[in-house]
mmCIF file with all atom_site columns, C-alpha atoms in Angstrom:
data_model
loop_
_atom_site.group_PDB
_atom_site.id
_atom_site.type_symbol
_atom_site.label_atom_id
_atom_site.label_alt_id
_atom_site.label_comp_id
_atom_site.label_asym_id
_atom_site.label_entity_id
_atom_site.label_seq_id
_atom_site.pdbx_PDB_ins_code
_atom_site.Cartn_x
_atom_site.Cartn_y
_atom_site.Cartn_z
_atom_site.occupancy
_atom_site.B_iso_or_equiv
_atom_site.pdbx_formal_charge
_atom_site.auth_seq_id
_atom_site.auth_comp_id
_atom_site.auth_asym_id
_atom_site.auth_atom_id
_atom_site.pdbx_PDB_model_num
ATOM 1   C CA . UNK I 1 1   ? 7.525   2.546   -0.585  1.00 52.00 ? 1   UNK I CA 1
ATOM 2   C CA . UNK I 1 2   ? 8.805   -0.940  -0.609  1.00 42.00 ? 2   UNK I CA 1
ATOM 3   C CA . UNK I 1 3   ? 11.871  -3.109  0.870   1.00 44.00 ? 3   UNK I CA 1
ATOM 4   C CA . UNK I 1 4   ? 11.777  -4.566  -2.673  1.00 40.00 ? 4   UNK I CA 1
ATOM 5   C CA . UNK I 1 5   ? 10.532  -3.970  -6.369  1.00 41.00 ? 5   UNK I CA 1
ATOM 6   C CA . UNK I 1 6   ? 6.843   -5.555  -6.931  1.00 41.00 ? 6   UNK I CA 1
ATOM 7   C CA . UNK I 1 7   ? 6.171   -7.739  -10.202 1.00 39.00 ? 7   UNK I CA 1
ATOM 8   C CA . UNK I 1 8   ? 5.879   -6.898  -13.305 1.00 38.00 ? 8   UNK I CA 1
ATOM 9   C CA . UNK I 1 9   ? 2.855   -7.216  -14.893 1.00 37.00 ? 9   UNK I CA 1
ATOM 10  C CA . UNK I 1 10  ? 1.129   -5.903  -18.008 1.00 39.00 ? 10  UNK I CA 1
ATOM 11  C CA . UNK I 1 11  ? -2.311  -6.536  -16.828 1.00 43.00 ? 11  UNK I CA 1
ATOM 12  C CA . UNK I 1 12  ? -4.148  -2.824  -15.858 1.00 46.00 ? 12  UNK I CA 1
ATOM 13  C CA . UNK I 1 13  ? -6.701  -1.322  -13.325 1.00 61.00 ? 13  UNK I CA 1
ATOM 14  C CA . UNK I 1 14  ? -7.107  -2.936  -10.246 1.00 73.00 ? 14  UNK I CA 1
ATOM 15  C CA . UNK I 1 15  ? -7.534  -6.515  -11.399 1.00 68.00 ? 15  UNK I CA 1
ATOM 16  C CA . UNK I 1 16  ? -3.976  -6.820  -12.287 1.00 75.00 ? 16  UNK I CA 1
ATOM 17  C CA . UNK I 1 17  ? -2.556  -4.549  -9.639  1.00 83.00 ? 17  UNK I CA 1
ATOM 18  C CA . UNK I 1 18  ? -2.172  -7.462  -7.301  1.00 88.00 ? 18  UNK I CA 1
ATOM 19  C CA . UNK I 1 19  ? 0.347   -9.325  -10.191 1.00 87.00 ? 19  UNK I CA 1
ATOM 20  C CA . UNK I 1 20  ? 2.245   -5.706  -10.527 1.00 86.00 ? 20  UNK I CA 1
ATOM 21  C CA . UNK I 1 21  ? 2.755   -5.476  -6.416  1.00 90.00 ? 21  UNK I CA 1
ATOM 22  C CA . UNK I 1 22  ? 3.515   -9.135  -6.199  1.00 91.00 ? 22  UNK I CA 1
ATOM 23  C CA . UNK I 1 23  ? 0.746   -10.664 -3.977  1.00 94.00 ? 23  UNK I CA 1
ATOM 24  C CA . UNK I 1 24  ? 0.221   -14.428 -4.129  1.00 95.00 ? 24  UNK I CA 1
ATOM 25  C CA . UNK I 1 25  ? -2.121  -16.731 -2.977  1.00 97.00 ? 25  UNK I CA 1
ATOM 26  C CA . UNK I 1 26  ? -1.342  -17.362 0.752   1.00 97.00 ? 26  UNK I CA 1
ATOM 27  C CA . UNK I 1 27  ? 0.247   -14.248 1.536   1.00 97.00 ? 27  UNK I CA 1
ATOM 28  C CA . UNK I 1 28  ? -0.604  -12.016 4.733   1.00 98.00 ? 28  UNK I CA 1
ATOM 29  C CA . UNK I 1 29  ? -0.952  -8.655  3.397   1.00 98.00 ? 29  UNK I CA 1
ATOM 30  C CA . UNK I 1 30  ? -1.844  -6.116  6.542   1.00 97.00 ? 30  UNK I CA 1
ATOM 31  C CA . UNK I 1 31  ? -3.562  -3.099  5.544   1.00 97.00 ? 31  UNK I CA 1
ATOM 32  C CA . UNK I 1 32  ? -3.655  0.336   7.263   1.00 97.00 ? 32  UNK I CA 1
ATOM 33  C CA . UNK I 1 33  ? -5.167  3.799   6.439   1.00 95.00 ? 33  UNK I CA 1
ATOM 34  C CA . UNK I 1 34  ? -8.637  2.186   5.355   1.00 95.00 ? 34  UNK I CA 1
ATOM 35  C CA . UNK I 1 35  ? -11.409 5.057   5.398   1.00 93.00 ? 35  UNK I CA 1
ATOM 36  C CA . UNK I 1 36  ? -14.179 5.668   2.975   1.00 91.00 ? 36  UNK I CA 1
ATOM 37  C CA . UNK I 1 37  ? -12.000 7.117   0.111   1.00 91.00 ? 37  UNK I CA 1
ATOM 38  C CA . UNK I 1 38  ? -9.916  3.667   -0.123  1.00 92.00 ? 38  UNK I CA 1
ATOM 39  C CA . UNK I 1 39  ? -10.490 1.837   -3.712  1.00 93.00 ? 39  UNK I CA 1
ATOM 40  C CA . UNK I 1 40  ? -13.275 -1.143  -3.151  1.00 93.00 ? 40  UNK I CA 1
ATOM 41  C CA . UNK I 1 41  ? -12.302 -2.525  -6.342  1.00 93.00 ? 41  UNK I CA 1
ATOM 42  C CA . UNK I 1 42  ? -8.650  -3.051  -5.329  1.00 94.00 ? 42  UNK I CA 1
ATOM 43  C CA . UNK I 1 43  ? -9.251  -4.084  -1.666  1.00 94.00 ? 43  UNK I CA 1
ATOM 44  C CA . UNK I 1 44  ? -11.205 -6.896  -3.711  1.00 95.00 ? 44  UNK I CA 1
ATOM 45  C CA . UNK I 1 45  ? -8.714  -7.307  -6.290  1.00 94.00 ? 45  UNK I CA 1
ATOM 46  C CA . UNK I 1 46  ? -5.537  -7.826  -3.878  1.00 95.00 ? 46  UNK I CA 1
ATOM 47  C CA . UNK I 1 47  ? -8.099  -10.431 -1.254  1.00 97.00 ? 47  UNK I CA 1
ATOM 48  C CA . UNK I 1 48  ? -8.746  -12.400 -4.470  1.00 96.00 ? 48  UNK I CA 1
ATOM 49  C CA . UNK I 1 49  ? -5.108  -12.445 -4.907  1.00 95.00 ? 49  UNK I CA 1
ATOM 50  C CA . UNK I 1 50  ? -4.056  -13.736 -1.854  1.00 97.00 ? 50  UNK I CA 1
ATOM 51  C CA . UNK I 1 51  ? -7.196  -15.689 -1.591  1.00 97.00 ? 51  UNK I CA 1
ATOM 52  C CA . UNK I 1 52  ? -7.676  -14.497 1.844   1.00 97.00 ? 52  UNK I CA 1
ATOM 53  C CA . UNK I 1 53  ? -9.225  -11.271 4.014   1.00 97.00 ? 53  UNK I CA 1
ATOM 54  C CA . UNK I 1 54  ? -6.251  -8.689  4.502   1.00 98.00 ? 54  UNK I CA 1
ATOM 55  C CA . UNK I 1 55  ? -5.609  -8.412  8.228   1.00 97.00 ? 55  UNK I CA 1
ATOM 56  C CA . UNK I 1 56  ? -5.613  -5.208  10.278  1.00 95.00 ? 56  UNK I CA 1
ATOM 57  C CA . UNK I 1 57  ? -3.574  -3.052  12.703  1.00 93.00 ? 57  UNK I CA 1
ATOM 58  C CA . UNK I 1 58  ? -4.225  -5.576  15.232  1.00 93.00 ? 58  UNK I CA 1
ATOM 59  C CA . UNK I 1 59  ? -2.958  -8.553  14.348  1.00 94.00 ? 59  UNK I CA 1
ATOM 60  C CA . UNK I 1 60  ? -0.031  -9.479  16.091  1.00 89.00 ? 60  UNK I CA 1
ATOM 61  C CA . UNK I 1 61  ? 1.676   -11.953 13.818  1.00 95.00 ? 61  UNK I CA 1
ATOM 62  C CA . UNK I 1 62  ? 4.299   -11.371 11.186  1.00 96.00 ? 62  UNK I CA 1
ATOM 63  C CA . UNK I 1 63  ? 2.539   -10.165 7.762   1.00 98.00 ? 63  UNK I CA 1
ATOM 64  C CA . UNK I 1 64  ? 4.402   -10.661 4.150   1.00 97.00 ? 64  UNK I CA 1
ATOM 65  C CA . UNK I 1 65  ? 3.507   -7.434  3.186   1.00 97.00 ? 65  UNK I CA 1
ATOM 66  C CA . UNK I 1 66  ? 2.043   -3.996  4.093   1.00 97.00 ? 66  UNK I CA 1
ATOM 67  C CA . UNK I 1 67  ? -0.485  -1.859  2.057   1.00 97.00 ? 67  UNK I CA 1
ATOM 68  C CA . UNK I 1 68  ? -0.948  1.976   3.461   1.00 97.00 ? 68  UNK I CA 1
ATOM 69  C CA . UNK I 1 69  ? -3.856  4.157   1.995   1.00 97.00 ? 69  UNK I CA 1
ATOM 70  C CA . UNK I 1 70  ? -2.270  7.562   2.783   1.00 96.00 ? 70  UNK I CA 1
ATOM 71  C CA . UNK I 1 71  ? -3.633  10.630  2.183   1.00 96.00 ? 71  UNK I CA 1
ATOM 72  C CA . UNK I 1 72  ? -1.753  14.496  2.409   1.00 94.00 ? 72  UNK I CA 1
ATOM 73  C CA . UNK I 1 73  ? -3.797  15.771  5.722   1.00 95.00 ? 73  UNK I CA 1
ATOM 74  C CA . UNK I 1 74  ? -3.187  11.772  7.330   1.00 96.00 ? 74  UNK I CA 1
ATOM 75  C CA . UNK I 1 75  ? 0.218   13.119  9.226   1.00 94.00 ? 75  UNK I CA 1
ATOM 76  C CA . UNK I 1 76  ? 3.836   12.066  9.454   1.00 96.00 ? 76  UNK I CA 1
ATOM 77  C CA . UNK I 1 77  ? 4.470   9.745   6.480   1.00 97.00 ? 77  UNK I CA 1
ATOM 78  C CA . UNK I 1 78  ? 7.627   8.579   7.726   1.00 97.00 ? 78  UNK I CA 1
ATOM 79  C CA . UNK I 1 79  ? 6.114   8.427   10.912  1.00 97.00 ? 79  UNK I CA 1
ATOM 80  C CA . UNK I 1 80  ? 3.929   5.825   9.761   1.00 97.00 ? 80  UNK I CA 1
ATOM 81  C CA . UNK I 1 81  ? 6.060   3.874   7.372   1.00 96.00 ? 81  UNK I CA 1
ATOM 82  C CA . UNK I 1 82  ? 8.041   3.414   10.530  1.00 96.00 ? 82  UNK I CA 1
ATOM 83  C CA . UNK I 1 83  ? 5.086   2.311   12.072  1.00 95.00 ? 83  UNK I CA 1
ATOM 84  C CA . UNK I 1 84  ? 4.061   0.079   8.973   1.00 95.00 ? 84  UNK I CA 1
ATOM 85  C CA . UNK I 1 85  ? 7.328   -1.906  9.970   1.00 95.00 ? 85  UNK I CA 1
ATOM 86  C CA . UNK I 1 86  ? 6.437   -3.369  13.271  1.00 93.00 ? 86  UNK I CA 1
ATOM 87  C CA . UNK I 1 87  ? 4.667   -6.866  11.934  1.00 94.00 ? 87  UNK I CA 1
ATOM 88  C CA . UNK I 1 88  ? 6.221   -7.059  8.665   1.00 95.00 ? 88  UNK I CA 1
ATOM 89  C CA . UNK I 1 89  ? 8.974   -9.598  7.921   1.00 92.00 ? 89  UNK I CA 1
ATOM 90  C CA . UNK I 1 90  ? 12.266  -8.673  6.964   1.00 86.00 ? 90  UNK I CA 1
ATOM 91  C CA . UNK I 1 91  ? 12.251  -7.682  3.428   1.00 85.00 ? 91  UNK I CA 1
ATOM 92  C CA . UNK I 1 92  ? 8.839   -7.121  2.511   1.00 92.00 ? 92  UNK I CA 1
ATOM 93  C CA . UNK I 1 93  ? 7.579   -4.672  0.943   1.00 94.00 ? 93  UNK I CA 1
ATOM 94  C CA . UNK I 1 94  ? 4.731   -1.541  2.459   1.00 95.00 ? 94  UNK I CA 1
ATOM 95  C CA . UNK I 1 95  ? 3.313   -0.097  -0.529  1.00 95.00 ? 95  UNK I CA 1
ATOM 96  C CA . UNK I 1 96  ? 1.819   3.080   -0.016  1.00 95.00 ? 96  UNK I CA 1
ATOM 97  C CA . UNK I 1 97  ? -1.143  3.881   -2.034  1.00 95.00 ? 97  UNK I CA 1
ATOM 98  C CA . UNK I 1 98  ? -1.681  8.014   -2.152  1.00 94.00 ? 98  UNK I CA 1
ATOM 99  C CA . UNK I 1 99  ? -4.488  9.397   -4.095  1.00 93.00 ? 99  UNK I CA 1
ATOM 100 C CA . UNK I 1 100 ? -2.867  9.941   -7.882  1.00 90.00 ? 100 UNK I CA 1
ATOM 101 C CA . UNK I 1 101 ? -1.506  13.650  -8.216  1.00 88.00 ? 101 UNK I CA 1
ATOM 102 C CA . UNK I 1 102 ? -4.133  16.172  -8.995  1.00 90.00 ? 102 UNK I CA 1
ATOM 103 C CA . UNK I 1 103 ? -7.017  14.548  -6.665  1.00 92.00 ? 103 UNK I CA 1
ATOM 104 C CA . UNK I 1 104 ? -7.850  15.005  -3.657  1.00 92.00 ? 104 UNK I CA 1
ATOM 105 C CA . UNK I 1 105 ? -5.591  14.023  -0.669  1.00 93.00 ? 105 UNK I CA 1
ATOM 106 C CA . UNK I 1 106 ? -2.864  13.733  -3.226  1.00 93.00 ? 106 UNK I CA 1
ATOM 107 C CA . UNK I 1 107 ? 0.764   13.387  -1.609  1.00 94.00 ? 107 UNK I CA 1
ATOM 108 C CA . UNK I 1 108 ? 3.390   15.420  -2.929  1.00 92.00 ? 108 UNK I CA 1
ATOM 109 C CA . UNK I 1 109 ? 5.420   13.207  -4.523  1.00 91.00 ? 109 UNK I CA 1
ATOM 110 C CA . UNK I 1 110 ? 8.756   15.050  -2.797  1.00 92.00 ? 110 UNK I CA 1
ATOM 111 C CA . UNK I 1 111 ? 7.325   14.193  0.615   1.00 94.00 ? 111 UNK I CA 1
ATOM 112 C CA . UNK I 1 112 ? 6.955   10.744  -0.505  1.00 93.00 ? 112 UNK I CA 1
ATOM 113 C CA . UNK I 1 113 ? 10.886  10.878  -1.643  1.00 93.00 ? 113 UNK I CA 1
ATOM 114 C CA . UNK I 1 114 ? 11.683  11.913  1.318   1.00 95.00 ? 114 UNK I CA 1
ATOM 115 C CA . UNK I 1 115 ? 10.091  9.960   3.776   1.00 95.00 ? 115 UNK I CA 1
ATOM 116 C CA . UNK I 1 116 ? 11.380  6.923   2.803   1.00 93.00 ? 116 UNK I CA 1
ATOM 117 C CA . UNK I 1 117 ? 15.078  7.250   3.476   1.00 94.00 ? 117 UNK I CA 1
ATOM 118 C CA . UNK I 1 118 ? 13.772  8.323   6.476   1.00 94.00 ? 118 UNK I CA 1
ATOM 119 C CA . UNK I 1 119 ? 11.967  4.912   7.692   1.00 94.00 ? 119 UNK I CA 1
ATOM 120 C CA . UNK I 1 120 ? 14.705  3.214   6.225   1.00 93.00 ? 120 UNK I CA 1
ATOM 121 C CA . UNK I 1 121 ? 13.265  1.933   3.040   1.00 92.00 ? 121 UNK I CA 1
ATOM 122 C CA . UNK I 1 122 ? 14.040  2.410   -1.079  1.00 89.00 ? 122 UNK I CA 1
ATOM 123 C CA . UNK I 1 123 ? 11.410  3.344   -3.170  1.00 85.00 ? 123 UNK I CA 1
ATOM 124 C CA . UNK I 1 124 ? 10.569  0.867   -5.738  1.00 82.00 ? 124 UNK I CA 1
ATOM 125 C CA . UNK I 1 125 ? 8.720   2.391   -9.204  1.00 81.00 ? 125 UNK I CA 1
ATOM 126 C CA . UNK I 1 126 ? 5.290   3.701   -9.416  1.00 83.00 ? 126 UNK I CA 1
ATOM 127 C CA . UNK I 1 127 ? 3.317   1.623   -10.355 1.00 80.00 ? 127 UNK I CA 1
ATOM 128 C CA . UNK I 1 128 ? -0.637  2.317   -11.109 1.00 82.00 ? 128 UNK I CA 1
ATOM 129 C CA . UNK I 1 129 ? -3.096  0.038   -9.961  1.00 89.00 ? 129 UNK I CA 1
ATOM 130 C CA . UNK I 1 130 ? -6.022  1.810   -9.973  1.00 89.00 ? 130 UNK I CA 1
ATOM 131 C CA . UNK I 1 131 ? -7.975  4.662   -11.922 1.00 88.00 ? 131 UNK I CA 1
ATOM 132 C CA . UNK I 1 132 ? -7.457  7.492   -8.676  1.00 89.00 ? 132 UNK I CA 1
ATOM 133 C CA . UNK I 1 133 ? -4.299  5.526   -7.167  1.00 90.00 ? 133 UNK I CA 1
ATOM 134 C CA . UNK I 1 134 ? -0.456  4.582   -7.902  1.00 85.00 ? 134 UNK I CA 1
ATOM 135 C CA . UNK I 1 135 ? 1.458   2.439   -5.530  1.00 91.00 ? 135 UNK I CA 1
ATOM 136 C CA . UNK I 1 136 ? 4.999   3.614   -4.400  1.00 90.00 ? 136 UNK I CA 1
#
């Protein structure tokens, strides 16, 4: 989900994602949901990016953007893109990164549909940035 489109990048797999959900060197980019299951190789990916450590829950500052591993059996998804809200700065974007279709914890893409209305935000494309995820 995002309060605006990402970039647009032709580069693929997780090195590239960063480009394709418009993280920059300098950027604050909270991120929420980590557990075991979350992709290594784009944590790494997105902190080369940014040139930086991502920040957590905690942080208490204004962030430029949100990432949200989310997973089908995690709870209310609007719930917590409501949630995701609380440091972000006005028009940023929380991208959600489910497990892709088919695998497990996979989000139903309807429940992604309609969460987002819910919290208040547009969905911006799909866009893949990993082997097992897609960012929405």
């Amino acid at each position: 989900m995002s309060a605006t489109a990402g970039g647009g990048s032709t580069q693929t797999g997780a090195a590239g994602a960063p480009d394709r959900l418009g993280f920059k060197a300098g950027m604050v980019i909270q991120e929420l949901g980590w557990d075991d299951d979350t992709d290594d190789a784009l944590r790494v990916a997105i902190e080369d990016a940014i040139d930086g450590d991502m920040v957590d829950g905690d942080y208490g500052n204004v962030v430029d953007a949100v990432v949200l591993w989310w997973r089908d059996d995690d709870g209310d998804l609007a719930d917590a893109l409501v949630a995701s809200k609380t440091d972000l700065v006005g028009g940023g974007p929380i991208w959600l990164l489910p497990p892709k279709v088919g695998r497990p914890g996979a989000v139903d893409p309807s429940d992604i549909a309609e969460a987002g209305p819910i919290a208040a935000l547009s969905q911006a494309p799909t866009a893949p940035v990993s082997k097992d995820r897609a960012a929405a």
